[in-house]
mmCIF file of C-alpha atoms in Angstrom:
data_model
loop_
_atom_site.group_PDB
_atom_site.id
_atom_site.type_symbol
_atom_site.label_atom_id
_atom_site.label_comp_id
_atom_site.label_asym_id
_atom_site.label_seq_id
_atom_site.Cartn_x
_atom_site.Cartn_y
_atom_site.Cartn_z
ATOM 1 C CA MET A 1478 141.138 81.273 130.251
ATOM 2 C CA VAL A 1479 141.437 84.975 130.937
ATOM 3 C CA GLU A 1480 142.595 84.111 134.472
ATOM 4 C CA LYS A 1481 145.814 82.740 132.912
ATOM 5 C CA TRP A 1482 146.129 85.959 131.021
ATOM 6 C CA LYS A 1483 145.676 88.464 133.854
ATOM 7 C CA SER A 1484 149.375 88.713 134.700
ATOM 8 C CA LYS A 1485 150.022 90.030 131.210
ATOM 9 C CA SER A 1486 148.816 93.311 129.818
ATOM 10 C CA GLY A 1487 147.020 93.440 126.517
ATOM 11 C CA MET A 1488 143.718 93.871 124.686
ATOM 12 C CA VAL A 1489 141.628 91.136 123.140
ATOM 13 C CA SER A 1490 141.654 91.572 119.380
ATOM 14 C CA GLY A 1491 139.498 88.594 118.482
ATOM 15 C CA ILE A 1492 138.061 85.230 119.414
ATOM 16 C CA GLU A 1493 137.996 82.201 117.172
ATOM 17 C CA ILE A 1494 135.585 79.431 118.052
ATOM 18 C CA ARG A 1495 136.086 76.126 116.274
ATOM 19 C CA LEU A 1496 133.299 73.536 116.461
ATOM 20 C CA ILE A 1497 134.464 70.100 115.311
ATOM 21 C CA ALA A 1498 131.934 67.341 114.677
ATOM 22 C CA LYS A 1499 132.377 63.606 115.183
ATOM 23 C CA ASN A 1500 132.302 63.219 111.407
ATOM 24 C CA GLU A 1501 135.748 63.605 109.923
ATOM 25 C CA GLY A 1502 136.134 66.853 108.028
ATOM 26 C CA ALA A 1503 132.886 68.386 109.428
ATOM 27 C CA GLU A 1504 133.896 71.698 110.943
ATOM 28 C CA ASN A 1505 132.221 74.990 111.801
ATOM 29 C CA ILE A 1506 134.307 78.103 112.553
ATOM 30 C CA VAL A 1507 132.952 81.371 113.981
ATOM 31 C CA TYR A 1508 135.200 84.424 114.213
ATOM 32 C CA ILE A 1509 134.175 87.340 116.433
ATOM 33 C CA ASP A 1510 136.107 90.593 116.405
ATOM 34 C CA ASP A 1511 136.180 93.086 119.266
ATOM 35 C CA LEU A 1512 134.044 95.627 117.374
ATOM 36 C CA GLY A 1513 130.830 93.638 117.501
ATOM 37 C CA TYR A 1514 130.786 92.171 120.991
ATOM 38 C CA SER A 1515 131.477 93.460 124.488
ATOM 39 C CA PHE A 1516 133.147 91.624 127.334
ATOM 40 C CA ILE A 1517 131.376 91.837 130.699
ATOM 41 C CA PRO A 1518 133.311 91.771 134.026
ATOM 42 C CA LEU A 1519 132.562 88.600 135.996
ATOM 43 C CA GLU A 1520 131.427 89.125 139.608
ATOM 44 C CA GLY A 1521 132.438 92.766 139.635
ATOM 45 C CA GLY A 1522 136.153 92.197 139.126
ATOM 46 C CA ARG A 1523 138.241 93.159 136.145
ATOM 47 C CA THR A 1524 140.458 90.077 136.049
ATOM 48 C CA SER A 1525 137.720 87.693 134.876
ATOM 49 C CA TRP A 1526 135.459 88.446 131.958
ATOM 50 C CA LYS A 1527 132.641 86.724 130.124
ATOM 51 C CA LEU A 1528 130.971 86.943 126.731
ATOM 52 C CA THR A 1529 127.424 85.542 126.823
ATOM 53 C CA ASP A 1530 124.882 84.377 124.252
ATOM 54 C CA PHE A 1531 126.910 85.278 121.202
ATOM 55 C CA TYR A 1532 126.309 82.097 119.230
ATOM 56 C CA THR A 1533 123.492 79.569 119.064
ATOM 57 C CA PHE A 1534 124.307 76.199 117.571
ATOM 58 C CA GLN A 1535 121.894 73.408 116.809
ATOM 59 C CA ASN A 1536 121.812 70.603 114.311
ATOM 60 C CA GLY A 1537 119.328 68.180 112.841
ATOM 61 C CA THR A 1538 121.427 65.156 111.955
ATOM 62 C CA ASN A 1539 125.017 65.649 113.157
ATOM 63 C CA VAL A 1540 124.146 65.348 116.829
ATOM 64 C CA GLY A 1541 126.101 64.042 119.790
ATOM 65 C CA ASN A 1542 129.492 65.100 121.138
ATOM 66 C CA TRP A 1543 131.213 68.044 119.497
ATOM 67 C CA ARG A 1544 134.452 69.758 120.491
ATOM 68 C CA ILE A 1545 134.714 73.511 120.964
ATOM 69 C CA ASP A 1546 138.154 75.142 120.729
ATOM 70 C CA VAL A 1547 138.398 78.728 122.011
ATOM 71 C CA THR A 1548 141.486 80.825 121.272
ATOM 72 C CA LEU A 1549 142.111 84.295 122.733
ATOM 73 C CA VAL A 1550 144.912 86.422 121.290
ATOM 74 C CA ASP A 1551 145.978 90.010 121.863
ATOM 75 C CA ALA A 1552 147.890 92.480 119.717
ATOM 76 C CA SER A 1553 151.255 91.170 121.009
ATOM 77 C CA ASN A 1554 150.323 87.651 119.871
ATOM 78 C CA TYR A 1555 149.913 86.385 123.442
ATOM 79 C CA LYS A 1556 147.580 83.423 123.073
ATOM 80 C CA VAL A 1557 145.336 81.437 125.411
ATOM 81 C CA GLU A 1558 143.628 78.276 124.179
ATOM 82 C CA SER A 1559 140.947 76.085 125.721
ATOM 83 C CA THR A 1560 139.069 72.995 124.557
ATOM 84 C CA GLN A 1561 135.716 71.762 125.818
ATOM 85 C CA LEU A 1562 133.275 69.080 124.756
ATOM 86 C CA ILE A 1563 129.625 69.978 124.132
ATOM 87 C CA ASN A 1564 126.629 67.779 123.496
ATOM 88 C CA VAL A 1565 124.463 68.831 120.530
ATOM 89 C CA GLU A 1566 120.874 67.624 120.685
ATOM 90 C CA PRO A 1567 118.519 67.298 117.691
ATOM 91 C CA ALA A 1568 116.329 70.306 116.907
ATOM 92 C CA PRO A 1569 112.946 70.757 115.212
ATOM 93 C CA ASN A 1570 112.719 72.302 111.771
ATOM 94 C CA LEU A 1571 109.554 74.309 111.079
ATOM 95 C CA ASP A 1572 108.436 74.668 107.494
ATOM 96 C CA VAL A 1573 105.643 76.861 106.080
ATOM 97 C CA PHE A 1574 105.205 74.590 103.087
ATOM 98 C CA SER A 1575 101.936 76.015 101.737
ATOM 99 C CA VAL A 1576 99.729 79.123 101.801
ATOM 100 C CA VAL A 1577 96.293 78.480 100.270
ATOM 101 C CA ALA A 1578 94.050 81.416 99.321
ATOM 102 C CA PRO A 1579 91.297 81.978 96.751
ATOM 103 C CA ASN A 1580 92.735 83.273 93.475
ATOM 104 C CA MET A 1581 89.859 85.753 93.134
ATOM 105 C CA MET A 1582 87.912 87.349 95.986
ATOM 106 C CA LYS A 1583 85.006 89.774 95.903
ATOM 107 C CA GLU A 1584 85.496 92.953 97.885
ATOM 108 C CA GLY A 1585 83.624 92.895 101.186
ATOM 109 C CA GLN A 1586 83.338 89.118 101.414
ATOM 110 C CA GLU A 1587 84.925 87.089 104.213
ATOM 111 C CA SER A 1588 87.700 84.912 102.788
ATOM 112 C CA ILE A 1589 89.734 82.121 104.388
ATOM 113 C CA ILE A 1590 93.514 82.011 103.906
ATOM 114 C CA SER A 1591 95.070 78.762 105.179
ATOM 115 C CA VAL A 1592 98.683 78.382 106.296
ATOM 116 C CA TYR A 1593 100.154 74.871 106.564
ATOM 117 C CA VAL A 1594 103.052 74.381 109.003
ATOM 118 C CA LYS A 1595 105.088 71.152 109.242
ATOM 119 C CA ASN A 1596 107.853 70.041 111.574
ATOM 120 C CA GLU A 1597 110.487 68.570 109.224
ATOM 121 C CA GLY A 1598 113.066 68.115 111.975
ATOM 122 C CA PRO A 1599 113.953 65.051 114.052
ATOM 123 C CA LYS A 1600 112.675 66.545 117.311
ATOM 124 C CA SER A 1601 109.076 67.219 118.407
ATOM 125 C CA ILE A 1602 107.887 70.474 119.988
ATOM 126 C CA GLU A 1603 105.912 69.850 123.166
ATOM 127 C CA GLU A 1604 102.164 70.517 123.207
ATOM 128 C CA ASN A 1605 102.551 73.138 125.942
ATOM 129 C CA THR A 1606 104.853 75.211 123.718
ATOM 130 C CA PRO A 1607 103.068 77.915 121.690
ATOM 131 C CA ILE A 1608 104.285 78.401 118.122
ATOM 132 C CA ASN A 1609 103.415 81.770 116.597
ATOM 133 C CA VAL A 1610 102.182 81.855 113.011
ATOM 134 C CA SER A 1611 101.686 85.224 111.286
ATOM 135 C CA LEU A 1612 100.083 86.291 108.017
ATOM 136 C CA THR A 1613 100.850 89.673 106.450
ATOM 137 C CA LEU A 1614 98.785 91.039 103.552
ATOM 138 C CA TYR A 1615 100.224 93.888 101.516
ATOM 139 C CA GLN A 1616 100.230 95.692 98.176
ATOM 140 C CA GLY A 1617 103.540 96.680 96.633
ATOM 141 C CA GLU A 1618 105.889 96.558 99.613
ATOM 142 C CA ILE A 1619 105.320 95.709 103.264
ATOM 143 C CA SER A 1620 104.653 98.954 105.161
ATOM 144 C CA SER A 1621 102.636 100.425 108.019
ATOM 145 C CA GLN A 1622 99.564 100.077 105.776
ATOM 146 C CA SER A 1623 99.988 96.309 105.622
ATOM 147 C CA ILE A 1624 97.560 94.008 107.430
ATOM 148 C CA LYS A 1625 99.166 91.588 109.905
ATOM 149 C CA MET A 1626 97.374 88.798 111.765
ATOM 150 C CA VAL A 1627 98.968 86.463 114.328
ATOM 151 C CA LYS A 1628 97.758 83.139 115.718
ATOM 152 C CA ALA A 1629 99.414 80.349 117.694
ATOM 153 C CA ILE A 1630 99.435 76.563 117.518
ATOM 154 C CA SER A 1631 100.252 74.298 120.469
ATOM 155 C CA GLY A 1632 103.252 72.098 119.800
ATOM 156 C CA LEU A 1633 104.147 70.157 116.672
ATOM 157 C CA LYS A 1634 105.379 66.570 116.622
ATOM 158 C CA LYS A 1635 108.128 65.561 114.225
ATOM 159 C CA GLY A 1636 106.585 64.942 110.822
ATOM 160 C CA GLU A 1637 103.268 66.511 111.911
ATOM 161 C CA THR A 1638 101.405 69.159 109.893
ATOM 162 C CA LYS A 1639 98.921 71.699 111.262
ATOM 163 C CA LYS A 1640 96.668 74.114 109.387
ATOM 164 C CA VAL A 1641 96.057 77.665 110.605
ATOM 165 C CA ASP A 1642 93.089 79.539 109.113
ATOM 166 C CA PHE A 1643 93.042 83.339 108.888
ATOM 167 C CA THR A 1644 89.856 85.251 108.005
ATOM 168 C CA TRP A 1645 90.073 88.440 105.956
ATOM 169 C CA ARG A 1646 87.296 90.729 104.737
ATOM 170 C CA ALA A 1647 88.593 91.359 101.239
ATOM 171 C CA ASN A 1648 89.412 94.948 100.359
ATOM 172 C CA TYR A 1649 90.251 96.356 96.915
ATOM 173 C CA GLY A 1650 92.855 98.634 98.493
ATOM 174 C CA ASP A 1651 95.032 101.046 96.528
ATOM 175 C CA PRO A 1652 93.579 101.291 92.991
ATOM 176 C CA SER A 1653 97.049 101.597 91.466
ATOM 177 C CA PHE A 1654 97.538 97.879 92.196
ATOM 178 C CA ASN A 1655 94.290 96.870 90.449
ATOM 179 C CA GLY A 1656 93.133 94.745 93.376
ATOM 180 C CA LYS A 1657 96.288 92.623 93.497
ATOM 181 C CA TRP A 1658 97.522 91.575 96.961
ATOM 182 C CA SER A 1659 100.464 89.545 98.243
ATOM 183 C CA ALA A 1660 100.469 87.376 101.365
ATOM 184 C CA ILE A 1661 103.491 86.223 103.357
ATOM 185 C CA ALA A 1662 103.135 83.666 106.139
ATOM 186 C CA ARG A 1663 105.817 83.149 108.784
ATOM 187 C CA VAL A 1664 106.315 80.715 111.644
ATOM 188 C CA ASN A 1665 108.539 81.253 114.692
ATOM 189 C CA GLU A 1666 109.196 84.748 113.352
ATOM 190 C CA LYS A 1667 111.167 85.928 116.403
ATOM 191 C CA GLY A 1668 113.198 82.724 116.650
ATOM 192 C CA GLU A 1669 111.915 81.894 120.139
ATOM 193 C CA ILE A 1670 112.070 78.163 119.353
ATOM 194 C CA PRO A 1671 115.596 76.902 118.474
ATOM 195 C CA GLU A 1672 115.487 75.307 115.019
ATOM 196 C CA TRP A 1673 117.800 73.281 112.852
ATOM 197 C CA GLN A 1674 117.213 75.582 109.856
ATOM 198 C CA MET A 1675 115.164 78.773 109.562
ATOM 199 C CA THR A 1676 115.368 79.206 105.797
ATOM 200 C CA ASP A 1677 111.940 77.636 105.185
ATOM 201 C CA ASP A 1678 110.025 79.421 107.947
ATOM 202 C CA TRP A 1679 108.030 81.477 105.439
ATOM 203 C CA ASN A 1680 106.019 81.182 102.240
ATOM 204 C CA THR A 1681 103.984 83.468 99.978
ATOM 205 C CA ALA A 1682 100.806 83.596 97.926
ATOM 206 C CA SER A 1683 99.159 86.060 95.531
ATOM 207 C CA MET A 1684 95.508 87.095 95.433
ATOM 208 C CA GLU A 1685 93.213 89.365 93.449
ATOM 209 C CA VAL A 1686 90.186 91.260 94.750
ATOM 210 C CA GLU A 1687 87.279 92.171 92.484
ATOM 211 C CA PRO A 1688 85.987 95.675 93.314
ATOM 212 C CA VAL A 1689 82.378 96.498 94.137
ATOM 213 C CA ALA A 1690 80.498 99.752 94.650
ATOM 214 C CA ASP A 1691 80.292 101.625 97.958
ATOM 215 C CA MET A 1692 77.423 104.101 98.196
ATOM 216 C CA GLU A 1693 77.558 106.962 100.699
ATOM 217 C CA ILE A 1694 75.258 109.786 101.837
ATOM 218 C CA ARG A 1695 76.667 112.622 103.973
ATOM 219 C CA VAL A 1696 74.470 114.633 106.325
ATOM 220 C CA HIS A 1697 76.149 117.958 105.606
ATOM 221 C CA GLU A 1698 75.328 117.490 101.913
ATOM 222 C CA ILE A 1699 71.567 117.402 102.524
ATOM 223 C CA ASP A 1700 70.073 120.842 101.869
ATOM 224 C CA PHE A 1701 66.586 122.325 102.287
ATOM 225 C CA SER A 1702 65.297 125.271 100.267
ATOM 226 C CA PRO A 1703 63.878 127.211 101.974
ATOM 227 C CA SER A 1704 65.758 126.123 105.084
ATOM 228 C CA HIS A 1705 62.964 127.370 107.427
ATOM 229 C CA PRO A 1706 59.681 126.959 105.569
ATOM 230 C CA ASN A 1707 56.212 127.975 106.704
ATOM 231 C CA LYS A 1708 53.100 125.841 106.658
ATOM 232 C CA ASN A 1709 52.058 124.752 103.095
ATOM 233 C CA ASP A 1710 55.395 125.833 101.618
ATOM 234 C CA THR A 1711 57.083 123.485 99.127
ATOM 235 C CA VAL A 1712 60.585 122.539 100.185
ATOM 236 C CA ASN A 1713 63.186 121.272 97.729
ATOM 237 C CA ILE A 1714 65.232 118.531 99.434
ATOM 238 C CA THR A 1715 68.599 118.112 97.715
ATOM 239 C CA ALA A 1716 71.158 115.386 98.425
ATOM 240 C CA ILE A 1717 74.434 114.228 96.909
ATOM 241 C CA ILE A 1718 74.799 110.447 96.518
ATOM 242 C CA HIS A 1719 78.405 109.239 96.301
ATOM 243 C CA ASN A 1720 79.876 105.990 95.038
ATOM 244 C CA ILE A 1721 83.261 105.849 96.743
ATOM 245 C CA GLY A 1722 83.890 102.318 95.434
ATOM 246 C CA TYR A 1723 85.701 101.196 92.302
ATOM 247 C CA ASN A 1724 82.774 99.661 90.423
ATOM 248 C CA PRO A 1725 79.594 101.314 89.060
ATOM 249 C CA ALA A 1726 76.250 100.134 90.427
ATOM 250 C CA THR A 1727 72.528 100.820 90.393
ATOM 251 C CA ALA A 1728 71.123 102.255 93.611
ATOM 252 C CA GLU A 1729 67.613 102.982 94.835
ATOM 253 C CA ILE A 1730 67.415 106.208 96.847
ATOM 254 C CA ASN A 1731 64.399 106.784 99.089
ATOM 255 C CA PHE A 1732 63.425 110.130 100.671
ATOM 256 C CA LEU A 1733 61.364 109.599 103.839
ATOM 257 C CA VAL A 1734 59.779 111.902 106.410
ATOM 258 C CA LYS A 1735 58.236 111.724 109.862
ATOM 259 C CA GLU A 1736 57.250 114.273 112.475
ATOM 260 C CA LYS A 1737 59.772 114.346 115.288
ATOM 261 C CA GLY A 1738 58.680 111.923 118.007
ATOM 262 C CA ALA A 1739 56.611 109.757 115.636
ATOM 263 C CA ARG A 1740 57.473 106.080 115.300
ATOM 264 C CA LYS A 1741 57.424 105.450 111.553
ATOM 265 C CA TYR A 1742 58.739 107.150 108.444
ATOM 266 C CA THR A 1743 56.629 107.505 105.302
ATOM 267 C CA LEU A 1744 57.857 107.814 101.748
ATOM 268 C CA ILE A 1745 57.649 111.328 100.324
ATOM 269 C CA PRO A 1746 55.514 111.278 97.115
ATOM 270 C CA GLY A 1747 57.910 110.897 94.181
ATOM 271 C CA GLY A 1748 60.717 110.262 96.654
ATOM 272 C CA SER A 1749 61.927 106.885 95.348
ATOM 273 C CA ILE A 1750 64.572 107.233 92.625
ATOM 274 C CA GLU A 1751 66.735 104.650 90.875
ATOM 275 C CA LYS A 1752 70.106 105.775 89.569
ATOM 276 C CA ILE A 1753 73.297 104.302 88.145
ATOM 277 C CA VAL A 1754 76.259 105.838 89.965
ATOM 278 C CA GLY A 1755 79.662 105.420 88.321
ATOM 279 C CA LYS A 1756 82.781 104.347 90.170
ATOM 280 C CA ARG A 1757 84.297 107.162 92.239
ATOM 281 C CA ASP A 1758 81.435 109.394 91.062
ATOM 282 C CA PHE A 1759 78.316 111.084 92.461
ATOM 283 C CA VAL A 1760 74.821 112.189 91.487
ATOM 284 C CA VAL A 1761 72.757 115.128 92.779
ATOM 285 C CA LEU A 1762 69.074 114.424 93.463
ATOM 286 C CA SER A 1763 66.261 116.802 94.361
ATOM 287 C CA VAL A 1764 62.762 115.947 95.629
ATOM 288 C CA PRO A 1765 59.940 118.426 96.455
ATOM 289 C CA TRP A 1766 58.075 118.080 99.738
ATOM 290 C CA LYS A 1767 55.060 120.094 100.911
ATOM 291 C CA ALA A 1768 55.148 121.065 104.580
ATOM 292 C CA GLU A 1769 51.458 120.785 105.467
ATOM 293 C CA GLN A 1770 51.714 121.395 109.227
ATOM 294 C CA ASN A 1771 53.937 123.379 111.578
ATOM 295 C CA GLY A 1772 56.438 121.397 113.625
ATOM 296 C CA THR A 1773 59.837 119.742 113.452
ATOM 297 C CA TYR A 1774 60.304 116.957 110.919
ATOM 298 C CA CYS A 1775 62.997 114.358 110.366
ATOM 299 C CA ILE A 1776 64.043 113.869 106.753
ATOM 300 C CA LYS A 1777 65.690 110.501 106.167
ATOM 301 C CA ILE A 1778 67.539 109.531 102.996
ATOM 302 C CA LYS A 1779 68.250 105.827 102.566
ATOM 303 C CA ILE A 1780 70.269 104.124 99.805
ATOM 304 C CA ASP A 1781 69.662 100.506 98.773
ATOM 305 C CA CYS A 1782 72.326 98.790 96.673
ATOM 306 C CA ASP A 1783 72.564 95.014 96.375
ATOM 307 C CA ASP A 1784 76.283 94.613 95.744
ATOM 308 C CA GLU A 1785 78.459 96.996 97.724
ATOM 309 C CA TYR A 1786 81.334 96.975 100.184
ATOM 310 C CA ASN A 1787 79.873 98.868 103.147
ATOM 311 C CA LYS A 1788 76.211 99.521 103.940
ATOM 312 C CA GLU A 1789 76.833 101.421 107.181
ATOM 313 C CA ASN A 1790 77.147 104.767 105.338
ATOM 314 C CA ASN A 1791 73.873 104.414 103.413
ATOM 315 C CA VAL A 1792 71.554 106.376 105.707
ATOM 316 C CA ALA A 1793 71.461 109.996 106.875
ATOM 317 C CA VAL A 1794 68.820 111.923 108.863
ATOM 318 C CA LYS A 1795 68.481 115.705 109.139
ATOM 319 C CA ASP A 1796 65.841 117.793 110.915
ATOM 320 C CA ILE A 1797 63.854 120.665 109.422
ATOM 321 C CA ARG A 1798 61.555 123.065 111.286
ATOM 322 C CA VAL A 1799 58.293 124.251 109.728
ATOM 323 C CA GLY A 1800 56.707 127.500 110.976
ATOM 324 C CA GLY A 1801 57.329 129.197 114.312
ATOM 325 C CA GLY A 1802 59.928 131.814 115.117
ATOM 326 C CA ILE A 1803 63.547 131.828 114.113
ATOM 327 C CA ASP A 1804 65.305 128.836 115.668
ATOM 328 C CA ALA A 1805 68.894 129.674 116.593
ATOM 329 C CA SER A 1806 69.565 126.311 118.281
ATOM 330 C CA PRO A 1807 71.903 123.875 116.471
ATOM 331 C CA PRO A 1808 70.183 121.211 114.340
ATOM 332 C CA SER A 1809 69.948 117.578 115.302
ATOM 333 C CA ILE A 1810 72.137 115.635 112.880
ATOM 334 C CA GLN A 1811 72.455 111.852 112.866
#
């Protein structure tokens, strides 16, 4: 078309594309102005130009032969028109028609969230074609703090439904949301598979997480007084026990000791204490221990709590030296 135009001077001000269906009165018009799209020289010359991949057209029911009318016009009203026939094939239509999740989850437990995807279109997707399905969990608004998981299914026949299961270890999250979470599932999120419609490619669900406790012991908060005792001195072992979770709980705290290099710990007399620790609170505990022999000892503090989110922060070990000269070497902290 532009070849016919090259003998004239002018600038393209717009393109109108008219798609006319076989059905009488069915028409689809796309108008593209010169601000949003760029023409590319064809084969290095400047007399032929092309505009590629500016419109994707597919249909579910009105398939077959369509007519495309292209009109080019410049500021002086010089016009070039061209008509071509195109064949429109049927397209699939992916639908996330359900997201199934437990209404109430307990923090720390593994939960299954199921996403159901159906092909509502008249065309199947081949088995060797991966279809991405994503699940995003968030509180408030989707942000960098959101949790996103992605899986893929292989093909989807017309009318077929497939279930995709996502596993999530429930987390109470930001306390200002009181454990409430939203989930949004999407299919074909990047539009890599041409579809008839993409308005039903997503669905949502709401969930609530019940908080539990989370006990924690920190090595740097274990203190010895005196810090370098002599033989037969009584040492006060002090530790701070935190509950960083959002639910109070009862915890059993055990103070244990062994000589460095020995295999087994033994419970310090009077070193087993049961305490209720409030949510986002702490308690300070102190246990006396008599250092009966010179040497280096490992003091271990272990927290037992039946219902909590994370047990990996429940143990701390710190060394103490009894007798001997002043030890200027750094302590062994685990």
